[in-house]
Amino acid sequence: QVQLVESGGGLVQAGGSLRLSCAASGRTLSTHGVGWLRQALGKEREFVVAISRSGSGTIYADSVKGRFSIFRDNAKNTVFLQTNTLKPEDTAVYYCAADIIYAGPSDTRYRYWGQGTQVTVTS
């Protein structure tokens, strides 16, 4: 199985940036689709972005398109989420998820999940 650990969250002012990491162990992450999803306090989990196994296909939520980007560093067995021009409404716990088959917006189709990393954006 795959173990996923997120890191890189923190407290930033609006307009700032963070780079979130999703580091995998147990399996090669490049053979899995990977998604980032987030959950704000008291809200349901929502999709942010996903990347295909090959890395050639990506899907972004409209709310982050043009500000966030996802990319792989296969040598580190890690997927990154670069978050730019952060807004207070981006405040949430960010989770990475992986699946041998799936890479998309569903929050129920991924088999493996990390524990999340907190992103807080102040105005």
Coordinates of C-alpha atoms in Angstrom, one line a residue:
Q1 CA 0.0 0.0 0.0
V2 CA 0.9 3.7 -0.2
Q3 CA 1.6 5.9 2.8
L4 CA 1.2 9.7 2.1
V5 CA 2.4 12.5 4.3
E6 CA 1.6 16.2 3.5
S7 CA 3.7 19.1 4.7
G8 CA 4.4 22.7 3.8
G9 CA 1.3 24.3 5.3
G10 CA 1.4 27.4 7.4
L11 CA 0.1 30.9 8.1
V12 CA 0.4 33.4 5.3
Q13 CA -1.0 36.8 4.4
A14 CA -3.4 37.2 1.5
G15 CA -1.4 37.3 -1.7
G16 CA 1.3 35.1 -0.4
S17 CA 2.4 31.6 -1.5
L18 CA 3.0 28.2 -0.1
R19 CA 4.4 25.0 -1.6
L20 CA 2.7 21.9 -0.2
S21 CA 4.3 18.5 -0.4
C22 CA 2.8 15.0 -0.7
A23 CA 5.6 12.5 0.0
A24 CA 4.9 8.8 -0.6
S25 CA 6.4 5.6 0.7
G26 CA 5.5 2.0 0.2
R27 CA 5.0 2.3 -3.6
T28 CA 6.2 4.5 -6.5
L29 CA 3.9 7.5 -6.6
S30 CA 4.5 8.0 -10.3
T31 CA 2.4 4.9 -11.0
H32 CA -0.6 6.5 -9.3
G33 CA -2.9 9.4 -10.0
V34 CA -2.7 12.0 -7.3
G35 CA -5.3 14.6 -6.2
W36 CA -5.3 17.5 -3.7
L37 CA -8.5 18.2 -1.9
R38 CA -9.2 20.6 0.9
Q39 CA -11.6 20.9 3.8
A40 CA -12.4 24.2 5.5
L41 CA -13.5 24.3 9.1
G42 CA -17.1 23.2 9.3
K43 CA -17.3 22.6 5.6
E44 CA -17.4 19.6 3.3
R45 CA -14.2 18.4 1.5
E46 CA -13.8 19.9 -1.9
F47 CA -11.6 19.2 -4.9
V48 CA -8.6 21.3 -5.7
V49 CA -6.5 19.6 -8.4
A50 CA -5.5 16.2 -9.8
I51 CA -2.7 14.9 -11.9
S52 CA -2.6 11.8 -14.0
R53 CA -0.1 8.9 -13.6
S54 CA 1.8 10.2 -16.7
G55 CA 1.7 13.8 -15.4
S56 CA 0.4 14.9 -18.8
G57 CA -3.1 15.4 -17.7
T58 CA -4.3 17.8 -15.0
I59 CA -7.7 19.0 -13.7
Y60 CA -8.1 22.2 -11.7
A61 CA -11.0 23.5 -9.7
D62 CA -12.2 26.9 -11.1
S63 CA -11.5 28.5 -7.8
V64 CA -7.8 27.9 -8.0
K65 CA -7.1 27.8 -11.7
G66 CA -4.4 30.2 -12.6
R67 CA -3.1 30.5 -9.0
F68 CA -2.3 26.9 -8.1
S69 CA -0.2 24.3 -9.9
I70 CA 0.5 20.6 -9.4
F71 CA 3.7 18.9 -10.4
R72 CA 5.7 15.8 -9.7
D73 CA 9.3 15.2 -8.5
N74 CA 9.6 11.5 -9.2
A75 CA 13.1 11.3 -7.8
K76 CA 11.7 12.4 -4.5
N77 CA 8.6 10.2 -4.9
T78 CA 6.7 13.4 -4.2
V79 CA 3.9 15.5 -5.7
F80 CA 3.8 19.2 -5.0
L81 CA 1.1 21.8 -4.9
Q82 CA 2.3 25.3 -5.5
T83 CA -0.3 27.8 -4.2
N84 CA 0.1 31.4 -5.3
T85 CA -1.9 34.6 -4.7
L86 CA -3.6 33.0 -1.7
K87 CA -6.9 34.3 -0.5
P88 CA -8.6 34.0 2.9
E89 CA -11.1 31.6 1.3
D90 CA -8.2 29.2 0.6
T91 CA -7.9 28.5 4.3
A92 CA -8.4 24.8 4.8
V93 CA -6.8 21.5 5.7
Y94 CA -5.2 20.3 2.4
Y95 CA -5.1 16.6 1.8
C96 CA -3.3 14.6 -0.9
A97 CA -4.8 11.4 -2.2
A98 CA -3.6 8.7 -4.6
D99 CA -5.0 5.8 -6.6
I100 CA -3.6 3.3 -9.0
I101 CA -6.5 4.1 -11.4
Y102 CA -8.3 7.3 -10.5
A103 CA -7.2 10.9 -10.9
G104 CA -10.1 13.4 -10.8
P105 CA -12.4 15.5 -8.7
S106 CA -14.2 12.8 -6.7
D107 CA -13.5 12.6 -3.0
T108 CA -14.6 9.0 -2.8
R109 CA -12.6 7.3 -5.5
Y110 CA -9.0 7.6 -4.1
R111 CA -7.7 4.7 -2.1
Y112 CA -4.9 6.3 -0.2
W113 CA -5.0 9.5 1.8
G114 CA -2.6 11.6 3.8
Q115 CA -3.4 13.2 7.2
G116 CA -3.5 16.8 5.8
T117 CA -1.6 20.0 6.3
Q118 CA -3.2 23.3 7.5
V119 CA -3.1 26.4 5.3
T120 CA -4.3 29.6 6.9
V121 CA -4.5 32.8 4.9
T122 CA -5.1 36.1 6.8
S123 CA -6.5 39.3 5.3

